[in-house]
PDB file of C-alpha atoms and ligand atoms in Angstrom:
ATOM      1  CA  UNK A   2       0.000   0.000   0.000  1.00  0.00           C
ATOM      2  CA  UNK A   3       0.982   3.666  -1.043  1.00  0.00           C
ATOM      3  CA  UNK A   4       2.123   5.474   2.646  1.00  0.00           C
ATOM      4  CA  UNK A   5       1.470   8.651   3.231  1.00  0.00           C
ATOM      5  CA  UNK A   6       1.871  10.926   6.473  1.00  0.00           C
ATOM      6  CA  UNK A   7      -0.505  13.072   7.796  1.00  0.00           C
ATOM      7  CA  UNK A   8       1.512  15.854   9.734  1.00  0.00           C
ATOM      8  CA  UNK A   9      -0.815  18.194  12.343  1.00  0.00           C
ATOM      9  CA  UNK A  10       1.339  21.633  13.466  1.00  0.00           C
ATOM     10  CA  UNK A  11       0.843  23.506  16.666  1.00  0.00           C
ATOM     11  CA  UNK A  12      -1.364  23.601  18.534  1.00  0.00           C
ATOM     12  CA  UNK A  13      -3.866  20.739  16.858  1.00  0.00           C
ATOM     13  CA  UNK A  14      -3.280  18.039  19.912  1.00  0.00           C
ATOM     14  CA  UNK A  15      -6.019  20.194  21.747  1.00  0.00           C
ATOM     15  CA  UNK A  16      -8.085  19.625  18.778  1.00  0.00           C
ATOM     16  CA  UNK A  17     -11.673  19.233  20.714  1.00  0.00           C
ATOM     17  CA  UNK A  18     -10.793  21.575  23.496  1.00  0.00           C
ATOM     18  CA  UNK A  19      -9.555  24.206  21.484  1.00  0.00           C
ATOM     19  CA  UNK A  20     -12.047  26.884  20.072  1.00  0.00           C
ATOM     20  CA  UNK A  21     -14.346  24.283  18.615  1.00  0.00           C
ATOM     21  CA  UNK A  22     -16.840  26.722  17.113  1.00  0.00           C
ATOM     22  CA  UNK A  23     -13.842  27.037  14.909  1.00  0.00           C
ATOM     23  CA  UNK A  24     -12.594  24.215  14.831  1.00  0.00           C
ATOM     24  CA  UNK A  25     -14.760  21.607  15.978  1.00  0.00           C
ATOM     25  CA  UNK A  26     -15.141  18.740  18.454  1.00  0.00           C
ATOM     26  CA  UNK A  27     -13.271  15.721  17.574  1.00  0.00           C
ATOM     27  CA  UNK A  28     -10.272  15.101  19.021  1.00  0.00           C
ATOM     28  CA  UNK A  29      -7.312  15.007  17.420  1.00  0.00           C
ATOM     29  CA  UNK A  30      -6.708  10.911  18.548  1.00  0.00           C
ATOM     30  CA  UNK A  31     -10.282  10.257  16.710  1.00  0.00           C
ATOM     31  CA  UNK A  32      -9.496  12.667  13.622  1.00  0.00           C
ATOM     32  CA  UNK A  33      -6.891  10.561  13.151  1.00  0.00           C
ATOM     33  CA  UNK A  34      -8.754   7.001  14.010  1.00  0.00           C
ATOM     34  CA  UNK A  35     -10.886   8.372  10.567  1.00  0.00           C
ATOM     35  CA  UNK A  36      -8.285   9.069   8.513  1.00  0.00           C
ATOM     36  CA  UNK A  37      -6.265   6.195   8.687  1.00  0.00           C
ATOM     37  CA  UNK A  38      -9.610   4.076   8.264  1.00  0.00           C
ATOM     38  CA  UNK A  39     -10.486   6.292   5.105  1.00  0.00           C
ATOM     39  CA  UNK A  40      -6.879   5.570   3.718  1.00  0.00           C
ATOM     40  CA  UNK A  41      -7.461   2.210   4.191  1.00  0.00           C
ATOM     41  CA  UNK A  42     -10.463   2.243   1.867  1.00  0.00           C
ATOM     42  CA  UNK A  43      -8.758   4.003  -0.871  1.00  0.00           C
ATOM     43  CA  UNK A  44      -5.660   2.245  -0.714  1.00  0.00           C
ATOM     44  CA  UNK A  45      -3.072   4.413   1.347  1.00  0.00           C
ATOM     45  CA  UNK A  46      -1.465   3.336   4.293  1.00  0.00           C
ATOM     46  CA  UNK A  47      -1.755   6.639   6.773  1.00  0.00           C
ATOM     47  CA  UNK A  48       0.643   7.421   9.431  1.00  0.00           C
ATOM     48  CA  UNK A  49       0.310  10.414  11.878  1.00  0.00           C
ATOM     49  CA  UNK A  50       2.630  13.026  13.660  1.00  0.00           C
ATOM     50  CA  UNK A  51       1.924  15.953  15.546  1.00  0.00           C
ATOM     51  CA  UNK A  52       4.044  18.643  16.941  1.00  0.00           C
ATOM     52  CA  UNK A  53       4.342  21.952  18.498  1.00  0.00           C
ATOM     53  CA  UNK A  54       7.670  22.563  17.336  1.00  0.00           C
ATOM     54  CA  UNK A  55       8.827  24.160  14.128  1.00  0.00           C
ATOM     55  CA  UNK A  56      12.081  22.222  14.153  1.00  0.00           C
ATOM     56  CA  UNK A  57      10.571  18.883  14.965  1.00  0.00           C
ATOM     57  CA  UNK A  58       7.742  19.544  11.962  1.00  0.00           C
ATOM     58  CA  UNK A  59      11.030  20.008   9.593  1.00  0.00           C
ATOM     59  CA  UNK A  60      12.394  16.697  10.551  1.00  0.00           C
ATOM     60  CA  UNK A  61       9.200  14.523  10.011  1.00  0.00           C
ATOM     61  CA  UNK A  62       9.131  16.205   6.255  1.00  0.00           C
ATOM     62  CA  UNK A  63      12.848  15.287   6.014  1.00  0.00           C
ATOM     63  CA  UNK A  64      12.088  11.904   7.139  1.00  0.00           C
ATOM     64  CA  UNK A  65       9.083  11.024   5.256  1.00  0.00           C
ATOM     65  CA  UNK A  66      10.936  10.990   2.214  1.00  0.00           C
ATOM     66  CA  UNK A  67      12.455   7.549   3.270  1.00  0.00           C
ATOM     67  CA  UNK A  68       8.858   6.070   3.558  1.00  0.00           C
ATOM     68  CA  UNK A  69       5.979   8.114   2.354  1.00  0.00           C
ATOM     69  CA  UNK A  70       4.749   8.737  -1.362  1.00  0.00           C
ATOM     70  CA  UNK A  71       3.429  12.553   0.137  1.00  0.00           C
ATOM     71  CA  UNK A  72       2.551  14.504   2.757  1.00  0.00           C
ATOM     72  CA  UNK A  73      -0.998  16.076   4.031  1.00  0.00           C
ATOM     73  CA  UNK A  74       0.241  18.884   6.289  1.00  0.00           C
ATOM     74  CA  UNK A  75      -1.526  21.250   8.584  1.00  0.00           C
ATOM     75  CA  UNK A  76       1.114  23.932   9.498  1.00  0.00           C
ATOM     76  CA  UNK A  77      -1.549  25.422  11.593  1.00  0.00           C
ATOM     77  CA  UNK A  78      -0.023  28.898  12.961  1.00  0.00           C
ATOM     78  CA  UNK A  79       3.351  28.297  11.065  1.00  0.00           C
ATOM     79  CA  UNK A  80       1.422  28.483   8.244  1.00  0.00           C
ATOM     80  CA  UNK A  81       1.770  32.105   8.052  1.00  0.00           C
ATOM     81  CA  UNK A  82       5.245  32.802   9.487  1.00  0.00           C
ATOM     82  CA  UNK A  83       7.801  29.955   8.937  1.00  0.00           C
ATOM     83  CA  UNK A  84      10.549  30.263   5.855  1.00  0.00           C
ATOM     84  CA  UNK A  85      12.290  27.373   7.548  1.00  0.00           C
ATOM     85  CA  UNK A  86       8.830  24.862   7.177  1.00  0.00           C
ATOM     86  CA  UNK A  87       8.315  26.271   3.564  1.00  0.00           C
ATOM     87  CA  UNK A  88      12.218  25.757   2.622  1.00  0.00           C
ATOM     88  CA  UNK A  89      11.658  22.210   3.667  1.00  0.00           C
ATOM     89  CA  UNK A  90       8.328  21.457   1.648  1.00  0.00           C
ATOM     90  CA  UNK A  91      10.185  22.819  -1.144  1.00  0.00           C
ATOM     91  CA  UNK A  92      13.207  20.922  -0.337  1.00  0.00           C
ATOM     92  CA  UNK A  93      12.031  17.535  -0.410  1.00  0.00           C
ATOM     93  CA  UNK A  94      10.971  15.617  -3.380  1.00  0.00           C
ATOM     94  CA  UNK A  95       7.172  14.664  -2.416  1.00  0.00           C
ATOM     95  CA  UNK A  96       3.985  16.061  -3.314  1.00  0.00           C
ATOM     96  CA  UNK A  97       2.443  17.816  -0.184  1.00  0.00           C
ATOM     97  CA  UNK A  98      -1.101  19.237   0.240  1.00  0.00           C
ATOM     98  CA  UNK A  99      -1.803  21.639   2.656  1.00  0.00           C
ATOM     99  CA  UNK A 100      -4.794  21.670   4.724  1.00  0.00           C
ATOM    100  CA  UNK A 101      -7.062  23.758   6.948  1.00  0.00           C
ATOM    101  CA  UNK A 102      -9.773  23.160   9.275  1.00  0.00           C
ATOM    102  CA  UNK A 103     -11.088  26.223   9.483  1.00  0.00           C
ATOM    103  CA  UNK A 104     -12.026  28.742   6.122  1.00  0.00           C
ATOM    104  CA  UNK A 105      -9.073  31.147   6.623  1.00  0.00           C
ATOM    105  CA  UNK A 106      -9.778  33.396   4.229  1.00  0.00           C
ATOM    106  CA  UNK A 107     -12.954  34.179   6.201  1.00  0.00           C
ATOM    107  CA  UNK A 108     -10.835  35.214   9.044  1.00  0.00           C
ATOM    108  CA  UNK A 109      -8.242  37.748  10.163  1.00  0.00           C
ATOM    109  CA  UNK A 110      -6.442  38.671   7.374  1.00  0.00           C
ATOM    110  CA  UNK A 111      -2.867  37.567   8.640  1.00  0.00           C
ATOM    111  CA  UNK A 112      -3.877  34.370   7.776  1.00  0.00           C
ATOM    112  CA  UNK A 113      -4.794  35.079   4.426  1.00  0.00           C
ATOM    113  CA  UNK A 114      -0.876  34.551   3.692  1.00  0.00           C
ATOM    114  CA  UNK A 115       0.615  30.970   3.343  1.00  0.00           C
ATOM    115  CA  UNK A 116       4.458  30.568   2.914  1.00  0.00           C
ATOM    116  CA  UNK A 117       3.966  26.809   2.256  1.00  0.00           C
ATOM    117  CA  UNK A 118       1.035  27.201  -0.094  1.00  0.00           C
ATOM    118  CA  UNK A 119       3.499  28.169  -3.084  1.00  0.00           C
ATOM    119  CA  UNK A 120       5.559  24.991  -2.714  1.00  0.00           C
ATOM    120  CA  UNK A 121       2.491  22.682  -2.321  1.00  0.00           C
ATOM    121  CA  UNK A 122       0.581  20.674  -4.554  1.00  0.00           C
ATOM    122  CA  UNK A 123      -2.314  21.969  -3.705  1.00  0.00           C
ATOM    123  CA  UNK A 124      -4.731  23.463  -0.720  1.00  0.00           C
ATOM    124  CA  UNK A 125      -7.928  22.560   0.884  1.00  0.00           C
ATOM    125  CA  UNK A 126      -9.432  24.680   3.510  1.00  0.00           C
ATOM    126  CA  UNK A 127     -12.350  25.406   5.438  1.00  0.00           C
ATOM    127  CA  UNK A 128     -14.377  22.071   5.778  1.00  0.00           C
ATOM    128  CA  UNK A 129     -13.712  20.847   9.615  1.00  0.00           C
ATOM    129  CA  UNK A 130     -12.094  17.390   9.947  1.00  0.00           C
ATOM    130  CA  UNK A 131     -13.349  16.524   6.151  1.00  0.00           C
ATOM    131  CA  UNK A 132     -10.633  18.912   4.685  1.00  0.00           C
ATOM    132  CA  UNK A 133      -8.347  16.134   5.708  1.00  0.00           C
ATOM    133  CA  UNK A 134     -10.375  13.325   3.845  1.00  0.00           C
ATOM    134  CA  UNK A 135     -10.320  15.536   0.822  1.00  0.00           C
ATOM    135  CA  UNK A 136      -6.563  16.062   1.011  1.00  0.00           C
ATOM    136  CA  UNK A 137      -6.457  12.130   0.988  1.00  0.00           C
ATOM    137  CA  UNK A 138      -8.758  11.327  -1.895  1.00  0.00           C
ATOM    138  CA  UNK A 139      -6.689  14.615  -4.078  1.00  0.00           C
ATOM    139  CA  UNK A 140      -3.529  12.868  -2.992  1.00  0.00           C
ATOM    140  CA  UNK A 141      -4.659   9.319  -3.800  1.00  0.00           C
ATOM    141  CA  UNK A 142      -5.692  11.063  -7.681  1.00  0.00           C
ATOM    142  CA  UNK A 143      -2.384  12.986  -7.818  1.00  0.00           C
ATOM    143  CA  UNK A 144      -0.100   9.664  -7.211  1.00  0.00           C
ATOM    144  CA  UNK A 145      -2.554   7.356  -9.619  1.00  0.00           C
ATOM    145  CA  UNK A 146      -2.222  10.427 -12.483  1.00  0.00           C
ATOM    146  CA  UNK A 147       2.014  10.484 -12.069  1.00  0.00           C
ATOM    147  CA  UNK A 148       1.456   6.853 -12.918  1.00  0.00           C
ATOM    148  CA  UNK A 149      -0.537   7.549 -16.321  1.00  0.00           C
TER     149      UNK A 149
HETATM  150  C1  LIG B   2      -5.471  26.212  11.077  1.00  0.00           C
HETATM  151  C2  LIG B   2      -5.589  27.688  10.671  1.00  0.00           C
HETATM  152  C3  LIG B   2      -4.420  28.488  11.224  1.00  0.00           C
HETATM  153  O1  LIG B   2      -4.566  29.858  10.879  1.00  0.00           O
HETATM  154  C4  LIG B   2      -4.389  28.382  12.739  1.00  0.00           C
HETATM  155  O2  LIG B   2      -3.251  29.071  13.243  1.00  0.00           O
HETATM  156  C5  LIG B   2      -4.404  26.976  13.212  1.00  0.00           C
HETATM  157  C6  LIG B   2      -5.340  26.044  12.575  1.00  0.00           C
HETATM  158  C7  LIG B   2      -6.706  25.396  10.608  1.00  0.00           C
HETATM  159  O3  LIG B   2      -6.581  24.185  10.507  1.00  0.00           O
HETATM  160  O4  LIG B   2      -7.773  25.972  10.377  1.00  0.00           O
HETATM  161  O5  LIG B   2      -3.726  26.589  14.154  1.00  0.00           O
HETATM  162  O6  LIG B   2      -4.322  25.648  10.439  1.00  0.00           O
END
């Protein structure tokens, strides 16, 4: 099976707690329960990683490139600030799609500015948990179309 990782930035382990009229009430242990059972359906093998640290984000991206076909990433606040996360999306050779819970482009306008989007594959935003599921299906089409 095709592996991809599903990275979560800061601040998403309090997924549930944290501001759910924004960003709803699952947790981030049963967001992830879903994914990796969607993956299984359409053929990707899903691993997980979260962290709070900008340095620690870098390294999973590094490291995926030993194991994963691409990356769904949620840079959550980094999103809008970090040259180092972007330089290492652009730096490795894997198709990464960037996700967001929430619609950001209905919010504050500082995060109407993504540093990663540029280097991405693509972006889905702004429907809850499901942006996630959408990232995996859009992956799963990307990989089978570099096949054709
Ligand atoms: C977020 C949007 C970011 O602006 C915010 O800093 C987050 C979560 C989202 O998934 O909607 O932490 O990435």
């Amino acid at each position: 099976m095709k592996k991809i990782l599903i990275l979560h930035g800061p601040n998403l382990n309090l997924l549930g707690l944290r501001e759910p009229e924004i960003y709803g009430s699952l947790s981030l242990e049963k967001l992830d329960e879903r994914l990796i059972k969607f993956g299984e359906k359409i053929g990707l093998q899903v691993s997980t990683q979260q962290s709070n640290l900008e340095g620690e984000l870098i390294n999973f991206l590094h490291d995926a490139v030993s194991y994963a076909l691409g990356v769904i990433f949620n840079p959550g606040g980094y999103t809008h600030t970090s040259i180092a996360i972007r330089d290492a999306v652009a730096a490795i050779d894997l198709p990464v799609i960037e996700v967001h819970l929430s619609n950001v482009y209905a919010r504050g306008e500082f995060r109407h500015k993504s540093m990663i989007a540029p280097v991405c594959a693509g972006k889905i935003v702004g429907f809850g948990w499901r942006s996630y599921i959408l990232g995996l299906q859009a992956m799963s089409d990307l990989l089978a179309s570099k096949k054709e």
